[in-house]
Short mmCIF file of C-alpha atoms and ligand atoms in Angstrom, two decimals:
data_model
loop_
_atom_site.label_atom_id
_atom_site.label_comp_id
_atom_site.label_asym_id
_atom_site.label_seq_id
_atom_site.Cartn_x
_atom_site.Cartn_y
_atom_site.Cartn_z
CA MET A 1 21.57 -17.72 47.24
CA ASN A 2 18.62 -15.52 47.44
CA GLU A 3 15.91 -17.12 45.06
CA ASN A 4 14.40 -13.75 44.21
CA SER A 5 17.77 -12.07 43.29
CA ILE A 6 17.70 -11.03 39.61
CA TYR A 7 21.32 -10.49 39.84
CA GLN A 8 21.97 -14.07 40.85
CA LYS A 9 19.56 -15.28 38.01
CA SER A 10 21.40 -13.26 35.42
CA ARG A 11 24.73 -14.43 36.73
CA GLN A 12 23.35 -18.00 36.35
CA GLU A 13 22.38 -17.51 32.73
CA VAL A 14 25.83 -16.08 31.91
CA PHE A 15 27.66 -18.90 33.66
CA GLU A 16 25.56 -21.55 31.82
CA VAL A 17 26.76 -20.21 28.54
CA GLY A 18 30.28 -19.69 29.72
CA GLU A 19 30.39 -23.37 30.86
CA LYS A 20 29.12 -24.69 27.73
CA TYR A 21 31.82 -22.81 25.75
CA ASN A 22 34.62 -23.58 28.02
CA ILE A 23 35.28 -20.10 29.19
CA SER A 24 37.35 -20.26 32.44
CA GLU A 25 35.37 -20.08 35.59
CA GLU A 26 37.81 -17.84 37.15
CA LYS A 27 37.44 -15.24 34.30
CA LEU A 28 33.70 -15.51 34.43
CA GLU A 29 33.61 -14.91 38.19
CA GLU A 30 35.82 -11.90 37.86
CA PHE A 31 33.71 -10.39 35.02
CA LEU A 32 30.37 -11.13 36.73
CA GLU A 33 31.19 -9.34 39.98
CA PRO A 34 30.57 -5.49 39.50
CA ASP A 35 33.91 -3.48 39.64
CA LYS A 36 32.41 -0.94 42.07
CA ILE A 37 29.03 -0.44 43.71
CA LEU A 38 28.29 2.99 45.30
CA GLU A 39 25.53 3.20 47.73
CA ILE A 40 24.50 6.65 48.84
CA LYS A 41 22.22 8.65 51.04
CA ILE A 42 20.53 11.56 49.25
CA PRO A 43 18.89 13.99 51.64
CA ILE A 44 16.62 16.66 50.29
CA LYS A 45 14.20 19.19 51.77
CA ILE A 46 10.44 18.36 51.30
CA ASP A 47 7.91 20.69 53.03
CA ASP A 48 10.55 21.90 55.58
CA GLU A 49 11.42 18.31 56.41
CA THR A 50 14.65 16.48 55.35
CA ILE A 51 13.91 13.27 53.67
CA THR A 52 16.73 10.95 52.86
CA PHE A 53 16.54 8.72 49.67
CA LYS A 54 18.78 5.73 48.79
CA GLY A 55 20.71 6.08 45.62
CA PHE A 56 23.03 3.57 43.77
CA ARG A 57 25.55 3.38 41.01
CA SER A 58 26.99 -0.11 39.94
CA GLN A 59 29.89 0.21 37.73
CA HIS A 60 30.01 -3.33 36.31
CA ASN A 61 32.82 -3.73 33.89
CA ASN A 62 35.06 -1.32 31.66
CA ASN A 63 37.13 -3.78 29.64
CA LEU A 64 35.77 -2.29 26.37
CA GLY A 65 35.55 1.43 27.38
CA PRO A 66 33.94 3.74 30.02
CA TYR A 67 31.10 2.42 32.12
CA LYS A 68 27.78 3.26 30.56
CA GLY A 69 24.24 2.94 31.60
CA GLY A 70 21.02 4.65 32.72
CA LEU A 71 19.62 6.14 35.88
CA ARG A 72 16.29 4.84 37.10
CA PHE A 73 13.95 6.57 39.51
CA HIS A 74 11.58 4.06 40.89
CA PRO A 75 10.38 2.81 44.40
CA ASN A 76 11.73 -0.73 43.62
CA VAL A 77 15.22 0.36 42.84
CA ASN A 78 17.76 -1.57 45.06
CA LYS A 79 21.18 -2.75 44.95
CA ASP A 80 20.32 -6.27 43.48
CA GLU A 81 18.36 -4.80 40.63
CA VAL A 82 21.16 -2.18 39.77
CA MET A 83 23.69 -4.84 39.85
CA ALA A 84 21.80 -7.12 37.45
CA LEU A 85 20.93 -4.18 35.06
CA SER A 86 24.61 -3.07 35.02
CA LEU A 87 25.57 -6.62 34.04
CA TRP A 88 23.14 -6.56 31.25
CA MET A 89 24.54 -3.22 30.08
CA SER A 90 28.13 -4.76 29.91
CA LEU A 91 26.71 -7.53 27.59
CA LYS A 92 24.59 -5.13 25.60
CA THR A 93 27.33 -2.59 24.84
CA ALA A 94 29.63 -5.61 23.87
CA VAL A 95 27.13 -7.16 21.73
CA VAL A 96 26.29 -4.09 19.52
CA GLY A 97 30.05 -3.36 19.52
CA VAL A 98 30.36 0.13 20.88
CA PRO A 99 33.47 0.98 23.03
CA PHE A 100 31.71 1.14 26.36
CA GLY A 101 31.40 -0.97 29.42
CA GLY A 102 28.28 -1.42 31.62
CA ALA A 103 26.76 0.40 34.47
CA LYS A 104 23.43 1.33 36.05
CA GLY A 105 22.19 3.59 38.75
CA GLY A 106 19.10 4.93 40.34
CA ILE A 107 17.25 6.34 43.22
CA ALA A 108 14.56 4.42 45.18
CA VAL A 109 11.94 7.13 44.85
CA ASP A 110 8.39 7.43 43.26
CA PRO A 111 9.11 10.57 41.21
CA LYS A 112 5.35 11.20 40.76
CA GLN A 113 5.19 12.06 44.54
CA LEU A 114 7.65 14.97 44.16
CA SER A 115 7.13 18.46 42.88
CA GLU A 116 9.27 19.45 39.91
CA LYS A 117 11.58 21.45 42.22
CA GLU A 118 11.98 18.51 44.48
CA LEU A 119 12.74 16.24 41.62
CA GLU A 120 15.33 18.72 40.40
CA ASN A 121 16.89 19.03 43.88
CA LEU A 122 17.08 15.24 44.16
CA SER A 123 18.69 14.98 40.68
CA ARG A 124 21.21 17.61 41.40
CA GLU A 125 22.04 16.06 44.96
CA TYR A 126 22.63 12.66 43.39
CA VAL A 127 25.18 14.12 41.00
CA ARG A 128 26.99 15.94 43.79
CA ARG A 129 27.34 12.66 45.62
CA VAL A 130 28.62 10.53 42.75
CA TYR A 131 30.57 13.31 40.90
CA GLU A 132 33.89 11.90 41.49
CA ILE A 133 33.22 8.61 39.64
CA LEU A 134 31.56 10.09 36.58
CA GLY A 135 33.39 11.48 33.53
CA PRO A 136 33.40 11.06 29.74
CA GLN A 137 36.16 8.50 29.99
CA LYS A 138 35.07 7.12 33.26
CA ASP A 139 31.25 6.53 33.60
CA ILE A 140 28.51 7.99 31.45
CA PRO A 141 24.91 7.97 32.74
CA ALA A 142 21.68 8.39 30.62
CA PRO A 143 17.81 8.32 31.21
CA ASP A 144 16.15 5.04 32.09
CA VAL A 145 12.73 4.36 33.74
CA ASN A 146 11.05 7.51 35.01
CA THR A 147 14.02 9.69 34.04
CA ASN A 148 14.14 11.89 30.90
CA PRO A 149 16.07 14.56 29.01
CA LYS A 150 14.97 17.21 31.37
CA ILE A 151 16.39 15.37 34.46
CA ILE A 152 19.62 14.67 32.48
CA ASP A 153 19.86 18.43 31.64
CA TRP A 154 19.70 19.29 35.50
CA MET A 155 22.35 16.67 36.06
CA VAL A 156 24.72 18.02 33.33
CA ASP A 157 24.18 21.50 34.59
CA GLU A 158 25.17 20.45 38.09
CA TYR A 159 28.09 18.46 36.73
CA VAL A 160 29.35 21.46 34.92
CA LYS A 161 29.01 23.69 37.98
CA ILE A 162 30.92 21.34 40.26
CA ASN A 163 33.64 21.18 37.68
CA GLN A 164 33.87 24.97 37.42
CA LYS A 165 33.95 25.25 41.29
CA LEU A 166 36.71 22.74 41.65
CA LYS A 167 38.83 24.21 38.95
CA ASN A 168 41.13 21.27 39.36
CA LYS A 169 44.11 20.47 37.17
CA SER A 170 42.24 17.99 35.19
CA GLN A 171 39.78 20.68 33.77
CA ILE A 172 38.14 19.31 30.76
CA SER A 173 36.37 21.29 27.79
CA LYS A 174 32.76 22.05 27.90
CA ASN A 175 31.96 19.57 25.25
CA GLU A 176 33.69 16.81 27.30
CA LEU A 177 31.79 17.80 30.17
CA TYR A 178 28.57 17.37 28.28
CA ALA A 179 29.84 14.06 26.93
CA THR A 180 29.63 12.87 30.45
CA PHE A 181 25.79 12.33 30.00
CA THR A 182 23.71 11.14 27.07
CA GLY A 183 20.07 11.36 26.40
CA LYS A 184 20.23 15.14 27.06
CA LYS A 185 18.22 17.85 25.46
CA LYS A 186 20.97 20.56 25.40
CA LEU A 187 23.71 19.42 23.15
CA GLY A 188 21.87 16.13 22.70
CA LEU A 189 21.62 13.96 19.60
CA SER A 190 19.01 14.32 16.94
CA GLY A 191 17.64 10.76 16.56
CA ARG A 192 18.42 9.58 20.10
CA THR A 193 14.72 9.62 21.18
CA GLU A 194 13.72 7.17 18.35
CA ALA A 195 16.99 5.21 18.52
CA THR A 196 15.87 2.11 20.46
CA GLY A 197 12.69 1.57 18.42
CA PHE A 198 14.42 2.26 15.19
CA GLY A 199 17.24 -0.01 16.15
CA GLY A 200 14.69 -2.81 16.98
CA VAL A 201 13.14 -2.63 13.52
CA ALA A 202 16.57 -2.69 12.04
CA ILE A 203 17.04 -6.03 13.77
CA LEU A 204 13.56 -7.12 12.68
CA LYS A 205 14.33 -6.40 9.07
CA LYS A 206 17.49 -8.47 9.07
CA LEU A 207 15.73 -11.38 10.83
CA SER A 208 12.88 -11.29 8.33
CA GLU A 209 15.48 -11.35 5.47
CA LYS A 210 17.13 -14.49 7.12
CA LEU A 211 13.88 -16.11 7.63
CA LYS A 212 12.44 -15.08 4.20
CA LEU A 213 9.47 -13.28 5.66
CA LYS A 214 7.77 -10.64 3.42
CA PRO A 215 6.85 -7.63 5.65
CA GLU A 216 3.44 -7.20 3.89
CA ASN A 217 2.60 -10.79 5.01
CA THR A 218 3.87 -10.55 8.42
CA THR A 219 1.67 -9.43 11.37
CA VAL A 220 3.22 -7.81 14.38
CA ALA A 221 1.68 -7.18 17.97
CA ILE A 222 3.31 -4.81 20.24
CA MET A 223 2.95 -4.60 24.10
CA GLY A 224 3.76 -1.07 25.33
CA PHE A 225 3.26 2.12 23.23
CA GLY A 226 5.72 4.39 25.15
CA ASN A 227 9.07 5.61 23.67
CA VAL A 228 10.24 2.10 22.58
CA GLY A 229 6.81 0.62 21.54
CA TYR A 230 5.61 3.69 19.67
CA TYR A 231 8.78 4.15 17.59
CA PHE A 232 9.02 0.37 16.96
CA ALA A 233 5.34 0.38 15.77
CA ASP A 234 6.02 3.48 13.55
CA PHE A 235 9.28 2.35 11.98
CA ALA A 236 7.92 -1.19 11.52
CA SER A 237 4.81 -0.05 9.65
CA LYS A 238 6.77 2.32 7.57
CA ALA A 239 8.96 -0.71 6.57
CA GLY A 240 5.73 -2.52 5.40
CA PHE A 241 4.98 -4.73 8.34
CA LYS A 242 1.37 -5.24 9.52
CA VAL A 243 1.24 -3.81 12.88
CA VAL A 244 -2.12 -5.32 13.92
CA ALA A 245 -2.15 -4.65 17.72
CA VAL A 246 -0.64 -2.26 20.31
CA SER A 247 -1.13 -1.73 23.94
CA ASP A 248 -0.54 0.47 26.88
CA SER A 249 -1.06 -0.14 30.60
CA LYS A 250 -4.77 0.19 30.21
CA GLY A 251 -5.14 -2.46 27.49
CA GLY A 252 -4.80 -3.02 23.66
CA ILE A 253 -6.52 -2.48 20.38
CA ILE A 254 -6.99 -4.56 17.39
CA LYS A 255 -9.22 -4.28 14.35
CA ARG A 256 -10.62 -7.18 12.32
CA ASP A 257 -12.68 -7.47 9.11
CA SER A 258 -16.02 -9.22 8.85
CA LYS A 259 -14.10 -12.58 8.31
CA GLY A 260 -12.14 -12.16 11.47
CA ASN A 261 -8.86 -11.12 9.55
CA PHE A 262 -6.61 -8.68 11.16
CA ILE A 263 -6.66 -5.09 9.72
CA PRO A 264 -3.27 -3.21 10.07
CA LEU A 265 -3.49 -0.20 12.37
CA ASP A 266 -2.66 3.26 11.19
CA ILE A 267 -0.02 3.98 13.73
CA PRO A 268 0.27 7.79 13.23
CA LEU A 269 -3.50 7.94 13.77
CA VAL A 270 -3.27 5.67 16.75
CA TYR A 271 -0.73 7.95 18.20
CA GLU A 272 -2.66 11.05 17.67
CA CYS A 273 -5.71 9.38 19.40
CA LYS A 274 -3.60 8.21 22.36
CA MET A 275 -2.15 11.83 22.75
CA GLU A 276 -5.84 13.16 22.63
CA LYS A 277 -7.43 10.53 25.03
CA GLY A 278 -4.38 9.82 27.24
CA SER A 279 -4.61 6.05 26.64
CA LEU A 280 -5.18 3.70 23.88
CA ASN A 281 -8.58 2.62 25.34
CA GLY A 282 -11.18 3.66 22.77
CA CYS A 283 -8.76 4.37 19.89
CA TYR A 284 -9.74 1.83 17.20
CA CYS A 285 -7.92 3.24 14.05
CA ALA A 286 -7.58 1.66 10.57
CA GLY A 287 -6.95 3.35 7.25
CA GLY A 288 -7.99 6.91 7.40
CA VAL A 289 -10.61 6.26 9.88
CA CYS A 290 -10.24 6.55 13.61
CA ASP A 291 -13.44 5.40 15.36
CA THR A 292 -14.88 2.68 17.33
CA ARG A 293 -16.50 0.63 14.54
CA GLY A 294 -14.95 -2.78 13.98
CA GLY A 295 -12.32 -2.17 16.62
CA GLN A 296 -11.92 -4.16 19.80
CA LEU A 297 -10.38 -3.52 23.04
CA ILE A 298 -8.21 -6.41 24.43
CA THR A 299 -6.32 -7.07 27.57
CA ASN A 300 -2.47 -7.06 27.56
CA GLU A 301 -2.67 -10.78 28.28
CA GLU A 302 -4.90 -11.36 25.26
CA LEU A 303 -2.47 -9.37 23.12
CA LEU A 304 0.42 -11.71 24.21
CA GLN A 305 -1.62 -14.73 23.04
CA LEU A 306 -2.70 -13.40 19.63
CA PRO A 307 -2.09 -15.69 16.53
CA VAL A 308 0.48 -13.21 15.10
CA ASP A 309 3.72 -13.77 13.36
CA ILE A 310 5.79 -11.48 15.61
CA LEU A 311 5.26 -10.62 19.21
CA VAL A 312 7.08 -7.49 20.61
CA PRO A 313 7.05 -7.11 24.37
CA ALA A 314 8.11 -3.42 24.77
CA ALA A 315 6.80 -2.47 28.23
CA LEU A 316 7.72 -4.45 31.21
CA GLU A 317 10.00 -7.27 32.38
CA ASN A 318 8.72 -10.81 33.14
CA VAL A 319 5.52 -10.74 31.02
CA ILE A 320 6.00 -14.15 29.30
CA THR A 321 6.35 -16.61 32.08
CA GLU A 322 5.56 -20.31 33.04
CA ASN A 323 2.01 -19.17 33.45
CA ASN A 324 1.31 -18.14 29.87
CA MET A 325 4.14 -19.71 27.72
CA GLN A 326 1.94 -22.49 26.54
CA ASN A 327 -0.55 -19.93 25.12
CA ILE A 328 2.02 -17.88 23.07
CA LYS A 329 1.33 -18.43 19.37
CA ALA A 330 3.77 -16.13 17.76
CA LYS A 331 6.65 -17.64 15.96
CA ILE A 332 9.05 -14.79 16.59
CA ILE A 333 9.57 -12.64 19.80
CA VAL A 334 11.55 -9.52 19.53
CA GLU A 335 12.44 -8.52 23.12
CA MET A 336 12.38 -4.73 23.16
CA ALA A 337 11.82 -4.33 26.91
CA ASN A 338 14.55 -5.51 29.33
CA GLY A 339 13.90 -9.20 30.44
CA PRO A 340 10.35 -9.65 29.18
CA VAL A 341 10.70 -13.49 28.97
CA THR A 342 11.63 -15.33 32.12
CA PRO A 343 14.49 -17.94 31.74
CA LYS A 344 12.27 -20.94 32.07
CA ALA A 345 9.77 -19.56 29.54
CA LYS A 346 12.68 -18.80 27.20
CA HIS A 347 13.91 -22.39 27.43
CA TYR A 348 10.42 -23.72 26.74
CA LEU A 349 9.66 -21.40 23.76
CA ILE A 350 13.03 -21.94 22.15
CA LYS A 351 12.47 -25.82 22.46
CA LYS A 352 9.05 -25.34 20.86
CA GLY A 353 10.94 -23.58 17.75
CA VAL A 354 10.10 -19.81 18.71
CA PHE A 355 12.82 -17.44 17.56
CA ILE A 356 13.68 -15.17 20.31
CA THR A 357 15.70 -11.97 19.47
CA PRO A 358 17.19 -11.25 22.89
CA ASP A 359 16.82 -7.81 24.48
CA ILE A 360 20.70 -7.21 24.72
CA LEU A 361 20.69 -7.30 20.94
CA ALA A 362 17.13 -6.06 20.06
CA ASN A 363 17.08 -3.01 22.27
CA SER A 364 20.76 -2.03 21.94
CA GLY A 365 19.75 0.71 19.51
CA GLY A 366 19.39 3.07 22.62
CA VAL A 367 22.99 2.68 23.76
CA ALA A 368 24.21 2.70 20.16
CA GLY A 369 22.49 6.11 19.87
CA SER A 370 24.14 7.24 23.20
CA TYR A 371 27.52 6.21 21.68
CA ILE A 372 26.98 8.45 18.69
CA GLU A 373 25.90 11.34 21.05
CA TRP A 374 29.04 10.90 23.15
CA GLU A 375 31.18 10.94 20.04
CA GLN A 376 29.39 14.04 18.67
CA ASN A 377 30.00 15.96 21.90
CA LEU A 378 33.65 14.85 22.06
CA LYS A 379 34.22 15.81 18.46
CA ASN A 380 32.30 19.24 19.03
CA LYS A 381 30.07 18.49 16.15
CA THR A 382 26.26 18.54 15.54
CA TYR A 383 25.09 15.37 13.52
CA LYS A 384 22.03 15.47 11.25
CA LYS A 385 19.17 13.02 12.14
CA ASP A 386 19.43 11.20 8.81
CA ASP A 387 23.09 10.56 9.14
CA VAL A 388 22.57 9.42 12.76
CA LEU A 389 19.77 6.92 11.81
CA LYS A 390 21.92 5.63 8.84
CA ARG A 391 24.94 5.08 11.14
CA LEU A 392 22.69 3.39 13.65
CA GLU A 393 21.18 0.97 11.24
CA LYS A 394 24.65 -0.02 10.08
CA LEU A 395 25.69 -0.72 13.69
CA MET A 396 22.55 -2.84 14.26
CA PHE A 397 22.94 -4.77 11.02
CA SER A 398 26.55 -5.54 11.82
CA ALA A 399 25.63 -6.68 15.51
CA PHE A 400 22.87 -8.94 14.07
CA GLU A 401 25.06 -10.43 11.30
CA ASN A 402 27.65 -11.23 14.04
CA VAL A 403 25.14 -12.93 16.31
CA TRP A 404 23.44 -14.79 13.49
CA LYS A 405 26.74 -16.17 12.28
CA THR A 406 27.81 -17.21 15.69
CA ALA A 407 24.38 -18.95 16.17
CA GLU A 408 24.84 -20.79 12.88
CA ARG A 409 28.40 -21.74 13.64
CA GLU A 410 27.61 -23.05 17.14
CA ASN A 411 24.33 -24.47 16.03
CA THR A 412 22.54 -22.54 18.79
CA ASN A 413 19.74 -19.99 19.33
CA LEU A 414 20.09 -16.20 19.23
CA PRO A 415 19.99 -15.46 22.94
CA GLU A 416 22.89 -17.79 23.65
CA ALA A 417 24.82 -16.61 20.63
CA SER A 418 24.36 -13.03 21.78
CA TYR A 419 25.83 -13.86 25.27
CA LEU A 420 28.63 -15.74 23.62
CA VAL A 421 29.53 -12.79 21.19
CA ALA A 422 29.40 -10.48 24.20
CA LEU A 423 31.54 -12.63 26.52
CA GLN A 424 34.28 -13.38 23.95
CA ARG A 425 34.59 -9.66 23.25
CA ILE A 426 34.80 -8.66 26.98
CA LEU A 427 37.13 -11.45 28.11
CA LYS A 428 39.49 -11.35 25.06
P1 NAD B 1 7.92 4.11 28.55
O1 NAD B 1 7.62 4.65 29.94
O2 NAD B 1 8.13 5.34 27.52
O3 NAD B 1 6.74 3.23 27.97
C1 NAD B 1 6.32 2.13 28.70
C2 NAD B 1 4.98 1.60 28.13
O4 NAD B 1 4.51 0.53 28.62
C3 NAD B 1 3.75 2.67 28.10
O5 NAD B 1 3.16 2.70 27.05
C4 NAD B 1 3.02 2.08 29.25
O6 NAD B 1 1.63 2.47 29.18
C5 NAD B 1 3.18 0.61 29.09
N1 NAD B 1 2.85 -0.22 30.17
C6 NAD B 1 3.10 0.11 31.43
N2 NAD B 1 2.58 -0.90 32.24
C7 NAD B 1 2.13 -1.80 31.41
C8 NAD B 1 1.45 -3.09 31.46
N3 NAD B 1 1.20 -3.58 32.86
N4 NAD B 1 0.94 -3.58 30.47
C9 NAD B 1 1.17 -3.20 29.22
N5 NAD B 1 1.82 -2.02 28.98
C10 NAD B 1 2.27 -1.31 30.11
O7 NAD B 1 9.26 3.27 28.62
P2 NAD B 1 10.23 2.82 27.45
O8 NAD B 1 11.31 3.85 27.44
O9 NAD B 1 9.29 2.71 26.14
O10 NAD B 1 10.75 1.43 27.98
C11 NAD B 1 10.04 0.24 27.70
C12 NAD B 1 10.98 -0.89 28.00
O11 NAD B 1 12.09 -0.78 27.11
C13 NAD B 1 11.54 -0.91 29.35
O12 NAD B 1 11.68 -2.31 29.78
C14 NAD B 1 12.87 -0.32 29.18
O13 NAD B 1 13.79 -0.77 30.31
C15 NAD B 1 13.32 -0.87 27.91
N6 NAD B 1 14.31 -0.07 27.23
C16 NAD B 1 14.14 1.30 26.88
C17 NAD B 1 15.13 1.90 26.24
C18 NAD B 1 14.95 3.39 25.78
O14 NAD B 1 15.79 3.89 25.14
N7 NAD B 1 13.84 3.92 26.11
C19 NAD B 1 16.26 1.34 25.95
C20 NAD B 1 16.42 -0.11 26.10
C21 NAD B 1 15.49 -0.75 26.84
#
């Protein structure tokens, strides 16, 4: 086994849970292997030269519905990573209870090195080369790292064009064609942008209820202030939690009173400041004032080690590891990024009594939002944001209750209970 293979590590984690709960090895093996992995060459013209990029789509499992998962544009995209991420998607869709399977794809490219036109050509060429395996009942891509609604709109447009050109017998309606992608701008879902952060806060509310935490007495530190981190911060502070630290790639901010107590941050003001300055560096905001007095800039490592009640890694994978696990002081970790706590650190922290809400549950609001978008397209409807968020909250509450009950019944932790719920649904 390649020691650095994340796919092998993810397999191992699932295997451990499967073995403990007497799930047949044969069934597990069959599930763990992706159903299909497409590796493609994507040549595009750049400055009169043809450059060939490598693209992937791993269709992991479709026992519960069409394959579902994002497309990532990043230099580190490779077959191993795509396979692991597609396995996580199978578990995630199962745990949140939407009728999808799992998939993931991407292109090994640094999109920041491409002009907008080159990026568009690359996105369209990818679709031309994977067209056959996509479809509203087959495989439904979405945005992921470095891809966004604009890129998805180019992809949908290309998909529609190919379909019109082929004019084959299995012609599908315009809405069905649009249901082949989620996270779009055109015919997209109102509320999809905030769905992951919103869903994470729904889970946080439920967890607080179970643990009898009062939001007004509960401090929260969030690493990452992008799509997931910002909306998590916003909805958490609206729900009354004291969001006392946030960070981006340049560092984090906190504000303390003269006795050293945390002062909650004014999230809309912090956001405004970040938009203005481009980073959180220098944005020390509290109450109605946004200035540098009383504020303090901290590193991301310091943020992870703050004496807060709840820590929310919402940026990168592998940020809580063997190197810093002893210094984590939070009693609860809500994994909003994918894989922010390494398996070894997870074992250590759980043993120490830290409540870890696993990524496949905590950040499943994104794919739950995608499910509502897919349904909206198939039914040729336009849902209102309020209704979308209400439905999303219901889905998240029900997913949480299921995992919580399973953890109580089996006398185990939430990460293990989430895997168990997912495996039992998929392998039924
Ligand atoms: P994003 O690009 O919008 O934001 C990422 C944030 O992380 C930015 O604020 C960036 O400054 C910060 N960051 C980057 N490097 C950092 C570092 N070294 N230290 C601290 N902060 C750093 O991405 P996103 O969509 O918010 O996704 C964040 C995580 O959530 C990823 O792991 C992603 O896979 C996961 N996720 C996202 C969604 C979704 O719907 N967007 C759904 C499920 C999971």
